[in-house]
Tab-separated table of C-alpha atoms and ligand atoms in Angstrom:
chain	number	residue	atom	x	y	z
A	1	UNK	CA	0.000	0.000	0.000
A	2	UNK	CA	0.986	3.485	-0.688
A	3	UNK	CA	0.256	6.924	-1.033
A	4	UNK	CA	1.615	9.648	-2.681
A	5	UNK	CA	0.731	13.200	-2.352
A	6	UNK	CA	2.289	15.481	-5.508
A	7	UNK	CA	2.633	19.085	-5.695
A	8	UNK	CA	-0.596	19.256	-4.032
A	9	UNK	CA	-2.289	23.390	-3.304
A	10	UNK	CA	-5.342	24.486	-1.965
A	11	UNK	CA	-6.587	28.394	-1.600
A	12	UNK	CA	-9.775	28.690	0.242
A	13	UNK	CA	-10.977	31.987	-1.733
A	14	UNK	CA	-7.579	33.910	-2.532
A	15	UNK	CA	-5.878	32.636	0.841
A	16	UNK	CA	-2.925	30.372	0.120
A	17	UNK	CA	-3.977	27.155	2.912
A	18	UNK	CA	-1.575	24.474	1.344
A	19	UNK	CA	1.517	25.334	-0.807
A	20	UNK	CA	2.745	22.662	-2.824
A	21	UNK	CA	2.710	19.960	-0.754
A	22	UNK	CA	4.533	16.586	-1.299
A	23	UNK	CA	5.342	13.655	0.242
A	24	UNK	CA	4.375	9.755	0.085
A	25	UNK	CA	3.845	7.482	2.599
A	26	UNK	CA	4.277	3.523	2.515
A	27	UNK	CA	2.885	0.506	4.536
A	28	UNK	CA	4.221	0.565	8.344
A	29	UNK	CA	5.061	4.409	8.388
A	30	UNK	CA	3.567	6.209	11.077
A	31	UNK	CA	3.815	9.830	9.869
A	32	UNK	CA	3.437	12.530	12.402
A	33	UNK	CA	2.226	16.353	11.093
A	34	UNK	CA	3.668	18.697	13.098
A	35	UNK	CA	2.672	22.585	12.820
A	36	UNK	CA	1.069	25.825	14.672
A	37	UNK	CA	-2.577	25.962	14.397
A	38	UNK	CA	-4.056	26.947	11.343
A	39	UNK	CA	-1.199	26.006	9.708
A	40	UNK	CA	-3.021	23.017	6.938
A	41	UNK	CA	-2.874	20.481	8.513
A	42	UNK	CA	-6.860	19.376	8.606
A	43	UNK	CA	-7.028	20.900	5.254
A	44	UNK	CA	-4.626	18.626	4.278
A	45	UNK	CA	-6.198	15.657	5.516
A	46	UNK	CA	-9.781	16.967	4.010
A	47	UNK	CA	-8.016	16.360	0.572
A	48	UNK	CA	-6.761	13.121	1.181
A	49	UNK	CA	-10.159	11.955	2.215
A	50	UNK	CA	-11.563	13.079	-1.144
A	51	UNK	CA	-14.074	15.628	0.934
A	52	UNK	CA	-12.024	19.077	-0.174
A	53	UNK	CA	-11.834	18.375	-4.170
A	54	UNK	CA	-10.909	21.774	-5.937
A	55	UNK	CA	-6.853	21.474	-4.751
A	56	UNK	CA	-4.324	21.492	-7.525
A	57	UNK	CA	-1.643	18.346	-7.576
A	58	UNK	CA	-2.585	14.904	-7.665
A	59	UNK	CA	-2.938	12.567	-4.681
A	60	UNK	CA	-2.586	9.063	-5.816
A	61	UNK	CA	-3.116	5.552	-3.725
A	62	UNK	CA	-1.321	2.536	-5.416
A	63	UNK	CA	-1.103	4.657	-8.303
A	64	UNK	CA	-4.620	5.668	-9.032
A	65	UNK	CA	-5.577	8.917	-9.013
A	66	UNK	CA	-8.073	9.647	-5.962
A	67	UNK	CA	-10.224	11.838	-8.129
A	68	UNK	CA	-10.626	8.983	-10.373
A	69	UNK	CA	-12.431	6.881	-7.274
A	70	UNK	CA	-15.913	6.578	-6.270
A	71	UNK	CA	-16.678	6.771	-2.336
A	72	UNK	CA	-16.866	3.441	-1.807
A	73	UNK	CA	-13.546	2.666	-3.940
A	74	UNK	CA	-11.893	5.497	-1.765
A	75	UNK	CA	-13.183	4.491	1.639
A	76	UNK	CA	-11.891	1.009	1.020
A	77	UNK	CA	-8.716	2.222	0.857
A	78	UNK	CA	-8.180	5.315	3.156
A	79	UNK	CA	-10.111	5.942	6.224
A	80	UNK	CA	-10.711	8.735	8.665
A	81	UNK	CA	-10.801	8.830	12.744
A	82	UNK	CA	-12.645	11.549	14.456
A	83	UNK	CA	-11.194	12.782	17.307
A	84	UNK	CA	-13.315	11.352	20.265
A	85	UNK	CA	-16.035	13.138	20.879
A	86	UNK	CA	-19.912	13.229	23.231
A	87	UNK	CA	-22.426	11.462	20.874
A	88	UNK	CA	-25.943	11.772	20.199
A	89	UNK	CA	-26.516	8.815	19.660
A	90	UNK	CA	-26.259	6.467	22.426
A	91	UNK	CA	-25.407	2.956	19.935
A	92	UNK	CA	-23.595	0.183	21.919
A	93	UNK	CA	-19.755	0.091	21.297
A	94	UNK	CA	-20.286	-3.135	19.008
A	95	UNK	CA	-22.717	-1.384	16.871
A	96	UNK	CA	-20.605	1.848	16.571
A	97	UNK	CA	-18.000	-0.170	15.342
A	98	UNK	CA	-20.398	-2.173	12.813
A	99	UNK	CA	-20.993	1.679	10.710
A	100	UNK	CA	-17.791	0.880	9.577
A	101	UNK	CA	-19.003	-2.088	7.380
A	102	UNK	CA	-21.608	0.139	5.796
A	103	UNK	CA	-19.728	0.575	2.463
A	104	UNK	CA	-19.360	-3.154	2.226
A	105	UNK	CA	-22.994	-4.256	3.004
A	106	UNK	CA	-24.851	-4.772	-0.211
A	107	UNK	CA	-27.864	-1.986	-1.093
A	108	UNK	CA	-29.961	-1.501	2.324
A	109	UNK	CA	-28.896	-4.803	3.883
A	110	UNK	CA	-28.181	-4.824	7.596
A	111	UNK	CA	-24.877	-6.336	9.038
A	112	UNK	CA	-24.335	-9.795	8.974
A	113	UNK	CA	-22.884	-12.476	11.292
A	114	UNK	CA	-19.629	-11.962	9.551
A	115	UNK	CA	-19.511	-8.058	9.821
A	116	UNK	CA	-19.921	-8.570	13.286
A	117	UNK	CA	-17.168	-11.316	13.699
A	118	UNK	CA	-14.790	-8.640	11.968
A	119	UNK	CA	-15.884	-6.163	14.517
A	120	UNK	CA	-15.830	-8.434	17.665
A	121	UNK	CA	-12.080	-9.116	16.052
A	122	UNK	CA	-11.497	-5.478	15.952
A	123	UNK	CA	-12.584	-4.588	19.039
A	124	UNK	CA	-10.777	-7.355	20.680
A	125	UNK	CA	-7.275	-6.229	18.539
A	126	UNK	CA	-7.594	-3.077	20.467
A	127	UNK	CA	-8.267	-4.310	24.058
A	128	UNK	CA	-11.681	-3.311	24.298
A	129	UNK	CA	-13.785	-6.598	23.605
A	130	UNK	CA	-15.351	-6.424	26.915
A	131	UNK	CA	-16.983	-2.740	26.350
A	132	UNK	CA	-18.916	-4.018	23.083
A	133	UNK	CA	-22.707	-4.028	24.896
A	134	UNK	CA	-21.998	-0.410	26.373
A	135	UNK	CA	-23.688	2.271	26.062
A	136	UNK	CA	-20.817	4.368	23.465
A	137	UNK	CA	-21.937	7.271	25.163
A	138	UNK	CA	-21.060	5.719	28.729
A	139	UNK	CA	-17.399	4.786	27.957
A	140	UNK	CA	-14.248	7.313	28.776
A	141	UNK	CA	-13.197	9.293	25.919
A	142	UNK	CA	-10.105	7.025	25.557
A	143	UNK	CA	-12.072	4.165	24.804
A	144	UNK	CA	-13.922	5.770	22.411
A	145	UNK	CA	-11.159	7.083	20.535
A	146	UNK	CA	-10.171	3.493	20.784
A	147	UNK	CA	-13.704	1.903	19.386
A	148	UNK	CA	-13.368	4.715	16.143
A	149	UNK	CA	-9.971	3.322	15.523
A	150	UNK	CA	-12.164	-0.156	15.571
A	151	UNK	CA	-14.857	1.157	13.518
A	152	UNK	CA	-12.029	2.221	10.549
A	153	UNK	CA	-10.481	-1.069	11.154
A	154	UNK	CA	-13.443	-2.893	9.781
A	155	UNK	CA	-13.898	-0.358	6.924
A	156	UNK	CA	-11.234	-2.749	5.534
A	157	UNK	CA	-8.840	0.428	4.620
A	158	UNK	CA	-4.980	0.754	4.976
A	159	UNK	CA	-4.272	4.281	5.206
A	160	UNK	CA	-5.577	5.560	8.675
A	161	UNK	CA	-5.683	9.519	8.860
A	162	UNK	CA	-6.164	10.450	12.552
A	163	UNK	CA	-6.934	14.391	13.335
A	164	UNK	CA	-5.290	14.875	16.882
A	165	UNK	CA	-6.357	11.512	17.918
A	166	UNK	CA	-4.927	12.579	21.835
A	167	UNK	CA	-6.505	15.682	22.013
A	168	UNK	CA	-9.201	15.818	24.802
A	169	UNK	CA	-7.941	12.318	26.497
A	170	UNK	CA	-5.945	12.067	29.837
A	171	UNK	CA	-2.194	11.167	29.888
A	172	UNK	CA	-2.299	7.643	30.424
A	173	UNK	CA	-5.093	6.926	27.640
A	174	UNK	CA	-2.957	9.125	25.151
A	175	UNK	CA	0.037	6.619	25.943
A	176	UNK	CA	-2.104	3.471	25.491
A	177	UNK	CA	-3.992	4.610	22.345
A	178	UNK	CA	-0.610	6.106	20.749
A	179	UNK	CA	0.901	2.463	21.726
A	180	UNK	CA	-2.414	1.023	19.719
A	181	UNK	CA	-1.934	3.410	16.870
A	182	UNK	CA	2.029	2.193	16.916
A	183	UNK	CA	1.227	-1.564	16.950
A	184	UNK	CA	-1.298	-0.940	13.677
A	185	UNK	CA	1.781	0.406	11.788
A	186	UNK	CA	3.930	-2.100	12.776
A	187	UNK	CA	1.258	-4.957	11.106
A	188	UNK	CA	1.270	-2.801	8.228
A	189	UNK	CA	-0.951	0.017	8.058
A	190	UNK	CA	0.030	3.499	6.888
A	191	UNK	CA	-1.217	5.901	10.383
A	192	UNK	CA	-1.134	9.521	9.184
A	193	UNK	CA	-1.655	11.699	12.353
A	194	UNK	CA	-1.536	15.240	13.313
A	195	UNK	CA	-0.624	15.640	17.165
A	196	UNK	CA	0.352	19.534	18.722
A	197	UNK	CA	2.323	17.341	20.871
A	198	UNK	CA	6.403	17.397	19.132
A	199	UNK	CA	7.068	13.971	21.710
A	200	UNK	CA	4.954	12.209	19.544
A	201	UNK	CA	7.201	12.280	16.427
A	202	UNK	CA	9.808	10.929	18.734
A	203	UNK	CA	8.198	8.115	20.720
A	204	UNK	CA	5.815	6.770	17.777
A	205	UNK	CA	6.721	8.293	14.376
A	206	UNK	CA	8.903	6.625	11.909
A	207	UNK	CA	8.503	10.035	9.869
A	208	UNK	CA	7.609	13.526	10.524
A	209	UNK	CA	6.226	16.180	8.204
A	210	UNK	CA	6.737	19.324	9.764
A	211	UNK	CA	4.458	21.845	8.209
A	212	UNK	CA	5.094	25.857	8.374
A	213	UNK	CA	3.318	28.381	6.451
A	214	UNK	CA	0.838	25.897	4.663
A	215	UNK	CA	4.472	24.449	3.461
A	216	UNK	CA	6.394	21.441	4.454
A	217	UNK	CA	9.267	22.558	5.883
A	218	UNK	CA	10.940	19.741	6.723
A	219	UNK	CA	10.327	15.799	6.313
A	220	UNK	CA	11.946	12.434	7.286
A	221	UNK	CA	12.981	10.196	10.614
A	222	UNK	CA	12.175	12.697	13.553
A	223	UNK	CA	15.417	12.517	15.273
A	224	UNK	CA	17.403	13.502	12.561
A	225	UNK	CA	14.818	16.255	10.860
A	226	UNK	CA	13.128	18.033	14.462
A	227	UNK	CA	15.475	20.146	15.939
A	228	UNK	CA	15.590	22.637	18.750
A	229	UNK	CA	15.642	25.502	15.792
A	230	UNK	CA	12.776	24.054	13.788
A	231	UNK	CA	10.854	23.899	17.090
A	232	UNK	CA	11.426	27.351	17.020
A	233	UNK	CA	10.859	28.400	14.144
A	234	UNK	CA	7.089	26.039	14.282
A	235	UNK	CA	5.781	27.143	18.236
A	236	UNK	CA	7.716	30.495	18.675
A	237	UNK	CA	9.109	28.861	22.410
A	238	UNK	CA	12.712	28.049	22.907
A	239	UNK	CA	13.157	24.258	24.025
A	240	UNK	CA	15.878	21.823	24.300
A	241	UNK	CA	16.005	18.507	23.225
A	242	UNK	CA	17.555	15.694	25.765
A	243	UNK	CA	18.182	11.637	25.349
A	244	UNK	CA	17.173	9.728	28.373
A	245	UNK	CA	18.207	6.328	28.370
A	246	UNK	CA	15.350	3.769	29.088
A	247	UNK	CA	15.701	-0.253	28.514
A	248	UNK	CA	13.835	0.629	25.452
A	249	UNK	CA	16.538	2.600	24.057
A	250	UNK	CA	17.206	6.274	23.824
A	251	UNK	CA	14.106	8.255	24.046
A	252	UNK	CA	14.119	12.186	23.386
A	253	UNK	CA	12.115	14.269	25.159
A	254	UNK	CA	11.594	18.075	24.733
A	255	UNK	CA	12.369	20.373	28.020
A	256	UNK	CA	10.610	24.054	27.573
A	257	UNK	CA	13.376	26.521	28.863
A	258	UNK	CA	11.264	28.458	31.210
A	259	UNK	CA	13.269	31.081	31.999
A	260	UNK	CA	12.733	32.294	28.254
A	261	UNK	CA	10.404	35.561	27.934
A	262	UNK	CA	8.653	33.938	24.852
A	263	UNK	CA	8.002	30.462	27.068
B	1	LIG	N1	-14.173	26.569	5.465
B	1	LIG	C1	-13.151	27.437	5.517
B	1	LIG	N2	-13.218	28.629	4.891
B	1	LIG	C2	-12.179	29.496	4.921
B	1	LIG	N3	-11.015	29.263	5.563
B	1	LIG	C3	-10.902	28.085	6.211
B	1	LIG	C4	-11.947	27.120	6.225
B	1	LIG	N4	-11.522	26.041	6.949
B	1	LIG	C5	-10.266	26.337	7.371
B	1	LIG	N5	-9.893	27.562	6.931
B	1	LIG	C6	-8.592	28.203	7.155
B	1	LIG	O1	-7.591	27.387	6.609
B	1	LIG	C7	-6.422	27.443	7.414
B	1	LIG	C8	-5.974	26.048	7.744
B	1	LIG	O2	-6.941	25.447	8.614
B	1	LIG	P1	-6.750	23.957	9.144
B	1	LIG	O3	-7.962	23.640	9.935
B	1	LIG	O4	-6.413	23.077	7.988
B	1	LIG	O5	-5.482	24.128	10.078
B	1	LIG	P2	-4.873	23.108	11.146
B	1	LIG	O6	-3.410	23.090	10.918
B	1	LIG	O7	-5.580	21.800	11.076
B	1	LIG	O8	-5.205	23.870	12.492
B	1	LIG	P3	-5.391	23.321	13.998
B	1	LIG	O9	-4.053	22.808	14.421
B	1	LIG	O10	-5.784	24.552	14.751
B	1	LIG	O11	-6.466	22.276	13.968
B	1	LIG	C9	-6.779	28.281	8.637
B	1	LIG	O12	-6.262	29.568	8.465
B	1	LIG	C10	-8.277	28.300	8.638
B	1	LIG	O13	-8.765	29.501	9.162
């Protein structure tokens, strides 16, 4: 599976949002977006998904051209994780997790013991097999962040695009859905995330897009591309950058220098 996004620009009215743009990602990358707000980066992702269409470039999965793609085709192949938010709707966990067979059900026909099998699978790869007769409005927001990553898992596509998938959850449920999110590149999926949180390109990324000015700035492995400067040059805060050794290796963690004026 791949992806490839080429010289791709996008003007909402005569405001330059996305300035040719391009980059490709491959089966097991884990691509963190770094960049102020405002900066693109949902714009970005809107293309990819097909749902912004008047961009000019090309974005291409396994070679086809995504314009060229009906919704169906498209949501086969790429699919897209809300952050976690309240519902309306209080639909058990399994359930939730079933709307993501929808495109694969035939005309008006309801799930079928096999869609459900994939989601009981789904919700079990992910830890949460226990919460699938709750209510989804009754679970934390970490384990609903967790049953949408389920729900796009049984859409069946390989390309995950996850809007600040952390935003809104506590510290320890950003760890364990990050490690989720990690483990689903690792068996091959392409995770395409944008996170306001630099650590993240360190600890989970195996590539970083740094975005600046609806521009990529910067791009490849995060430990050799984001740098105190670029951090910069993105936030406008002065940090530095430290190793700490752990048994699983070096990690690098970003230290705000407080006694800056700009901190
Ligand atoms: N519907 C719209 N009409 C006009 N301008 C828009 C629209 N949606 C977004 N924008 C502008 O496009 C720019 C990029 O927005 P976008 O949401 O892609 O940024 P972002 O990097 O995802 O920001 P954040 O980190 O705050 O979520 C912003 O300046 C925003 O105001």
């Amino acid at each position: 599976m791949m992806i490839v996004v080429k010289e791709l620009s996008f003007n909402y009215k005569q405001r330059k949002i996305l300035d040719n743009i391009t980059f490709s990602a491959h089966s097991k990358n884990l691509i963190c977006v770094l960049g102020p707000n405002g900066v693109g980066k949902s714009t970005l992702f809107r293309c990819m998904l097909g749902l912004t269409k008047g961009y000019q470039g090309e974005i291409l999965i396994e070679g086809k051209n995504i314009k060229k793609m009906g919704i169906a085709e498209l949501a086969k192949k790429i699919a897209y994780i809300p952050q976690s938010h309240h519902p309306t709707f209080n639909f058990t966990v399994l359930n939730t997790v079933l709307m993501g067979r929808t495109i694969h059900l035939k005309g008006v026909s309801n799930p079928n013991i096999e869609d459900e099998k994939e989601a009981l699978h789904a919700l079990d790869m992910l830890g949460i097999s226990h919460l699938r007769n709750r209510g989804y409005a009754e679970i934390s927001g970490g384990e609903r962040q967790l049953a949408l990553i389920a729900r796009a898992i049984v859409q069946k596509a390989k390309i995950l695009v996850m809007d600040e998938p952390t935003a809104n959850l506590d510290y320890g449920n950003q760890i364990r859905v990050m490690m989720h999110v990690k483990k689903l590149a690792k068996e091959g999926y392409i995770v395409i995330l944008s996170t306001h949180n630099p650590e993240h390109a360190f600890l989970y990324g195996t590539k970083v897009l740094m975005m600046f000015n609806g521009k990529i700035i910067q791009s490849g492995c995060p430990k050799e591309i984001v740098t105190e400067a670029l951090l910069e040059q993105l936030y406008g805060v002065h940090v530095k950058l430290e190793d700490i050794k752990t048994e699983a290796g070096d990690i690098r963690v970003i230290v705000p220098n407080l006694m800056n004026r700009q901190t």
